[in-house]
Coordinates of C-alpha atoms and ligand atoms in Angstrom, one line a residue:
M1089 CA 122.6 73.2 140.9
L1090 CA 123.6 74.4 137.3
K1091 CA 123.6 78.0 136.2
G1092 CA 121.9 78.8 131.6
K1093 CA 120.7 80.7 129.3
V1094 CA 115.9 78.8 128.0
V1095 CA 118.0 79.0 124.5
K1096 CA 114.7 77.7 123.2
A1097 CA 110.8 77.4 124.3
A1098 CA 108.5 74.5 123.2
G1099 CA 105.7 73.1 123.8
G1100 CA 106.3 73.0 127.2
F1101 CA 110.5 73.0 127.3
F1102 CA 113.1 74.3 127.6
S1103 CA 117.4 74.4 126.6
V1104 CA 118.6 75.8 129.1
R1105 CA 123.0 75.9 127.6
D1106 CA 125.4 76.0 130.7
K1107 CA 128.2 77.5 131.0
S1108 CA 130.5 74.9 128.5
G1109 CA 127.9 75.4 125.7
A1110 CA 125.4 72.4 126.6
E1111 CA 122.0 72.4 125.8
H1112 CA 119.5 70.2 128.3
V1113 CA 115.5 69.8 128.6
C1114 CA 113.8 70.4 131.0
R1115 CA 110.5 71.2 131.7
A1116 CA 109.8 74.4 134.8
R1117 CA 108.4 74.3 138.1
G1118 CA 104.6 75.4 137.8
T1119 CA 105.2 79.1 139.1
L1120 CA 107.2 79.9 135.9
K1121 CA 105.4 78.6 133.1
R1122 CA 102.8 81.1 132.7
G1123 CA 102.8 85.1 134.6
K1124 CA 104.6 87.7 134.6
N1125 CA 107.0 85.7 136.0
G1126 CA 106.3 83.1 133.0
L1127 CA 110.0 81.6 131.1
M1128 CA 110.8 82.9 128.7
V1129 CA 113.7 82.5 125.7
G1130 CA 117.1 85.0 127.1
D1131 CA 115.9 83.8 130.9
W1132 CA 119.2 83.0 133.3
V1133 CA 117.9 80.3 135.2
L1134 CA 119.3 77.8 138.6
F1135 CA 118.1 74.9 136.3
D1136 CA 118.8 71.1 138.2
P1137 CA 119.7 68.8 134.1
S1138 CA 119.7 65.6 136.8
E1139 CA 118.4 62.5 134.8
E1140 CA 116.7 60.7 137.7
N1141 CA 115.3 64.4 138.5
S1142 CA 111.6 62.2 140.5
V1143 CA 109.4 65.0 139.4
T1144 CA 109.6 64.0 136.0
E1145 CA 109.3 60.5 134.9
S1146 CA 111.4 61.3 130.3
G1147 CA 114.8 62.1 132.4
E1148 CA 114.8 65.9 131.9
G1149 CA 115.8 68.4 134.1
I1150 CA 114.0 70.8 136.4
I1151 CA 113.9 74.7 136.0
E1152 CA 113.6 75.2 139.9
K1153 CA 114.6 79.7 139.8
L1154 CA 114.2 82.8 137.4
L1155 CA 116.7 85.3 137.6
P1156 CA 116.1 88.8 138.3
R1157 CA 116.2 90.5 134.1
I1158 CA 117.0 93.2 133.0
N1159 CA 114.7 93.9 129.9
R1160 CA 112.2 92.5 127.8
L1161 CA 111.7 92.3 124.5
Y1162 CA 108.4 92.0 123.6
R1163 CA 108.9 91.7 119.9
P1164 CA 110.0 89.5 119.4
P1165 CA 110.0 88.2 123.1
V1166 CA 113.5 87.2 124.7
S1167 CA 114.7 88.5 128.2
N1168 CA 118.0 90.3 128.6
V1169 CA 118.8 91.9 125.4
D1170 CA 122.0 93.8 125.1
Q1171 CA 122.7 95.3 121.6
L1172 CA 120.2 96.1 119.0
I1173 CA 121.8 96.1 115.3
V1174 CA 120.4 98.7 112.8
V1175 CA 120.7 97.2 109.5
M1176 CA 120.6 99.1 106.3
S1177 CA 122.0 99.3 102.5
L1178 CA 123.7 102.7 101.2
K1179 CA 121.6 101.3 97.9
E1180 CA 118.9 99.0 97.1
P1181 CA 116.8 99.6 98.9
E1182 CA 117.7 103.0 99.7
C1183 CA 118.3 104.1 103.2
D1184 CA 115.8 105.4 106.2
W1185 CA 117.1 107.2 107.7
Q1186 CA 113.6 108.4 109.6
L1187 CA 113.6 104.5 110.5
V1188 CA 117.1 104.5 111.8
S1189 CA 116.4 107.7 113.8
R1190 CA 112.8 105.7 115.0
M1191 CA 114.6 102.6 115.9
L1192 CA 117.5 104.4 117.8
I1193 CA 114.3 105.7 120.3
F1194 CA 113.6 102.4 120.8
A1195 CA 117.0 100.9 121.2
E1196 CA 117.5 103.6 124.6
K1197 CA 113.8 102.8 125.7
E1198 CA 115.1 99.8 125.7
K1199 CA 118.2 100.6 127.7
L1200 CA 120.3 98.3 124.6
S1201 CA 122.9 100.1 123.4
A1202 CA 123.1 100.1 119.8
V1203 CA 124.7 100.3 115.8
L1204 CA 124.4 101.5 113.0
C1205 CA 125.3 98.6 110.4
L1206 CA 125.4 100.2 107.2
N1207 CA 125.2 97.2 104.0
K1208 CA 126.1 96.9 100.3
T1209 CA 128.8 99.4 99.9
D1210 CA 129.5 97.2 97.6
L1211 CA 127.4 98.6 95.8
V1212 CA 128.1 102.7 95.6
G1213 CA 131.3 103.8 94.3
E1214 CA 133.8 106.0 96.0
K1215 CA 132.3 109.4 95.4
E1216 CA 128.2 108.3 96.2
F1217 CA 130.4 107.0 99.6
A1218 CA 130.9 110.1 100.6
A1219 CA 127.9 111.5 100.7
L1220 CA 126.6 108.8 102.1
T1221 CA 128.7 108.8 105.5
G1222 CA 128.4 112.7 105.6
Q1223 CA 125.4 111.9 106.3
V1224 CA 126.1 110.4 109.9
D1225 CA 128.8 113.0 111.5
Y1226 CA 128.1 113.3 115.0
Y1227 CA 126.6 110.6 115.5
P1228 CA 126.0 109.1 118.6
Y1229 CA 126.8 105.5 118.1
Q1230 CA 129.1 103.2 116.0
I1231 CA 128.1 102.7 112.4
L1232 CA 130.0 100.3 110.7
Y1233 CA 130.3 99.7 107.1
T1234 CA 130.1 96.4 105.7
S1235 CA 129.3 94.5 102.9
A1236 CA 127.8 90.6 102.7
V1237 CA 129.4 90.0 99.1
N1238 CA 132.6 91.6 99.4
G1239 CA 133.3 90.7 103.3
S1240 CA 134.1 94.4 103.1
G1241 CA 133.7 95.4 107.2
L1242 CA 132.7 91.8 108.6
E1243 CA 135.0 91.2 110.9
Q1244 CA 134.6 94.7 113.1
L1245 CA 130.8 93.5 113.1
E1246 CA 131.5 89.8 114.1
E1247 CA 134.4 92.0 117.1
R1248 CA 130.6 93.6 117.6
L1249 CA 128.4 90.2 118.3
S1250 CA 131.1 89.1 120.2
G1251 CA 130.1 88.2 124.0
Q1252 CA 127.0 89.6 124.0
C1253 CA 123.3 89.3 122.7
S1254 CA 122.0 91.1 119.8
V1255 CA 118.9 91.7 117.9
F1256 CA 119.0 92.2 114.1
A1257 CA 116.3 95.0 113.1
G1258 CA 115.9 96.9 109.8
P1259 CA 113.6 96.9 106.4
S1260 CA 112.9 93.3 104.7
G1261 CA 115.9 93.6 101.5
V1262 CA 118.6 96.2 103.5
G1263 CA 121.3 92.9 103.6
K1264 CA 120.1 91.0 107.6
S1265 CA 120.5 87.4 107.2
S1266 CA 123.1 87.3 104.4
L1267 CA 125.5 90.0 107.2
L1268 CA 125.1 86.7 109.7
N1269 CA 125.6 83.4 107.4
A1270 CA 128.4 86.0 105.7
I1271 CA 129.9 85.7 109.8
E1272 CA 128.5 82.3 110.6
P1273 CA 128.3 79.6 107.2
G1274 CA 126.4 77.4 108.7
L1275 CA 123.9 79.4 111.4
S1276 CA 120.5 77.6 111.1
L1277 CA 118.8 80.2 109.8
Q1278 CA 116.5 78.8 107.7
T1279 CA 113.8 78.6 111.5
G1280 CA 114.9 82.0 111.7
I1281 CA 115.1 85.5 110.1
V1282 CA 114.8 84.2 106.5
S1283 CA 111.3 82.3 107.5
E1284 CA 109.8 85.2 109.6
K1285 CA 109.6 86.8 106.0
I1286 CA 107.7 84.3 104.4
K1287 CA 105.6 83.8 107.6
R1288 CA 104.9 88.4 108.0
G1289 CA 101.4 87.8 107.3
R1290 CA 100.6 85.4 108.3
H1291 CA 99.6 85.8 111.9
T1292 CA 101.8 83.3 114.2
T1293 CA 103.2 83.8 117.2
R1294 CA 106.8 81.2 118.0
Q1295 CA 108.9 82.1 120.5
A1296 CA 111.8 83.0 119.4
E1297 CA 115.6 81.6 119.2
L1298 CA 118.7 82.3 120.4
L1299 CA 121.0 81.1 118.1
N1300 CA 125.4 81.0 119.5
L1301 CA 127.9 82.7 117.6
K1302 CA 131.5 80.7 117.8
C1303 CA 132.3 84.7 118.4
G1304 CA 131.5 83.2 121.5
G1305 CA 127.8 86.1 121.2
S1306 CA 124.7 85.1 121.3
V1307 CA 121.7 86.4 118.4
V1308 CA 117.8 87.0 118.7
D1309 CA 116.5 84.5 115.1
T1310 CA 114.0 86.8 114.8
P1311 CA 114.7 90.3 113.0
G1312 CA 113.1 93.6 116.1
F1313 CA 111.2 96.5 115.8
T1314 CA 108.8 95.4 112.8
R1315 CA 106.6 97.0 114.2
L1316 CA 106.7 100.3 115.9
D1317 CA 104.7 100.3 118.5
F1318 CA 105.3 102.3 121.1
S1319 CA 104.5 102.3 124.2
K1320 CA 103.0 106.0 125.6
L1321 CA 106.3 107.8 124.9
E1322 CA 105.9 111.3 125.8
A1323 CA 106.8 115.0 124.3
D1324 CA 108.6 116.0 127.2
K1325 CA 110.4 112.5 127.4
L1326 CA 111.7 112.1 123.9
A1327 CA 114.8 114.5 124.5
D1328 CA 116.3 111.1 127.3
Y1329 CA 116.4 109.0 123.3
F1330 CA 118.5 111.5 121.5
P1331 CA 122.4 111.0 123.0
D1332 CA 122.8 113.2 121.1
F1333 CA 121.9 115.8 122.3
D1334 CA 123.3 114.6 126.0
P1335 CA 126.7 117.1 126.0
L1336 CA 124.3 119.7 126.4
L1337 CA 122.6 118.8 128.5
G1338 CA 121.3 122.3 131.3
R1339 CA 123.4 124.4 128.5
C1340 CA 119.7 125.5 127.4
G1341 CA 118.4 129.2 129.1
F1342 CA 115.4 127.5 130.3
R1343 CA 115.0 124.1 132.2
N1344 CA 112.9 122.6 130.7
C1345 CA 113.7 123.6 126.8
R1346 CA 112.1 121.0 124.1
H1347 CA 114.6 122.5 122.1
I1348 CA 112.6 123.9 119.0
S1349 CA 111.4 127.1 120.0
E1350 CA 112.5 128.5 122.9
P1351 CA 115.4 131.1 122.9
E1352 CA 119.1 130.5 124.0
C1353 CA 118.4 126.6 122.7
A1354 CA 122.2 125.2 123.2
V1355 CA 121.7 123.1 121.0
R1356 CA 119.7 124.1 118.2
Q1357 CA 122.3 126.1 118.7
E1358 CA 124.9 124.0 117.9
I1359 CA 123.3 122.6 115.1
G1360 CA 125.5 121.8 111.9
R1361 CA 127.5 121.9 114.6
S1362 CA 127.8 119.5 116.9
I1363 CA 124.7 118.0 116.1
N1364 CA 124.0 116.5 113.1
P1365 CA 121.3 118.0 111.3
M1366 CA 119.3 115.5 110.0
R1367 CA 118.7 113.9 113.4
Y1368 CA 117.1 117.4 114.8
D1369 CA 114.7 117.2 111.4
H1370 CA 114.5 113.7 113.4
Y1371 CA 113.5 114.9 117.2
K1372 CA 111.5 117.8 114.8
Y1373 CA 109.4 116.0 113.6
F1374 CA 108.4 113.4 116.1
I1375 CA 108.2 116.8 118.9
Q1376 CA 105.3 116.7 116.5
E1377 CA 104.5 113.7 115.5
L1378 CA 103.8 113.4 119.3
G1379 CA 102.0 116.5 120.3
K1380 CA 99.6 115.8 117.6
Q1381 CA 98.3 111.1 119.1
E1382 CA 101.1 111.0 122.3
V1383 CA 101.5 107.9 121.3
F1384 CA 104.1 106.6 117.7
Ligands
GDP424 P1 116.8 90.5 104.5 O1 115.8 90.7 104.4 O2 117.4 91.8 105.4 O3 117.9 89.6 105.4 O4 117.9 90.8 103.4 P2 119.0 89.0 103.0 O5 119.9 89.0 103.0 O6 118.1 89.0 102.9 O7 119.7 89.9 101.3 C1 118.2 91.1 100.9 C2 119.6 90.7 99.3 O8 120.0 91.6 99.6 C3 119.3 89.3 98.8 O9 119.4 89.4 97.2 C4 121.2 89.1 98.9 O10 121.8 88.6 98.6 C5 121.3 90.8 98.6 N1 123.0 91.3 99.8 C6 122.4 91.0 100.6 N2 123.5 92.4 101.5 C7 124.6 92.2 100.6 C8 125.2 93.3 100.0 O11 125.8 94.3 101.0 N3 125.5 93.8 99.1 C9 125.0 92.8 97.4 N4 124.8 94.0 96.3 N5 124.0 93.0 98.3 C10 123.7 92.5 99.1
ZN425 ZN1 117.4 123.6 124.0

């Protein structure tokens, strides 16, 4: 039996990539077809690629066992994702910093590592660039500055993608497909992020697909977090999803400090120092939002 990863699923068939990179068309054992253990793209499985497998007549292999999942996303439906690449453009469209924070909360919640990729650097002059980069001081995430047009920063992005399974996220028009195409010309994005735009609005559910990158990583062909429908998130837990506050844990006067109006709050004392003011504003905004409806 071989170990492999499901990279594509359609009509009851699964493409399973083995460690050499070869793909095998397989069917699945009955119990793996539906329900919680229903196979999905991203799953690690044990499979028997044998052509003479007696269970099937048409010569495909058979998936015998689903290996434990590290995580599972619902939109796009894919498992074992390592990281989220949040893409925003510095201009056209302007960067939506609050949406960045929302996506980063999502990443924390799903236990994905995250990187912020600020694209279209070619559209801003030096001064403007300096002002924009000043806004991300003390961001507790790696920040990449890229241009799909002039190629700057693409090596760093490729390095970050290498060996990982990544989901790209960000609003339409920021350059997600352009970045992937620039890194890897010929990537079959016609079935992916590009066509997702065409499909938007129609309620089609399609299986995600994992695209293999030359740098050794893979990328989900469907952008993530296009709808930020958080399952219930408690206001009390929100601070856990702000790694910005981690170094200050336990330093507030009150043990259950929410970092809003309590006296001797170590977090509030650090705003403008080790805490980015804009990030704190987002935290406060979300706390209020959660207070109103307990979900967002
Ligand atoms: P997506 O919706 O996030 O996949 O965005 P696209 O990749 O389709 O890009 C949207 C538009 O922005 C296209 O017209 C691209 O040519 C343009 N674009 C993408 N990246 C850059 C960039 O780095 N610089 C500039 N100037 N334009 C870009
Ligand atoms: Zn506090």
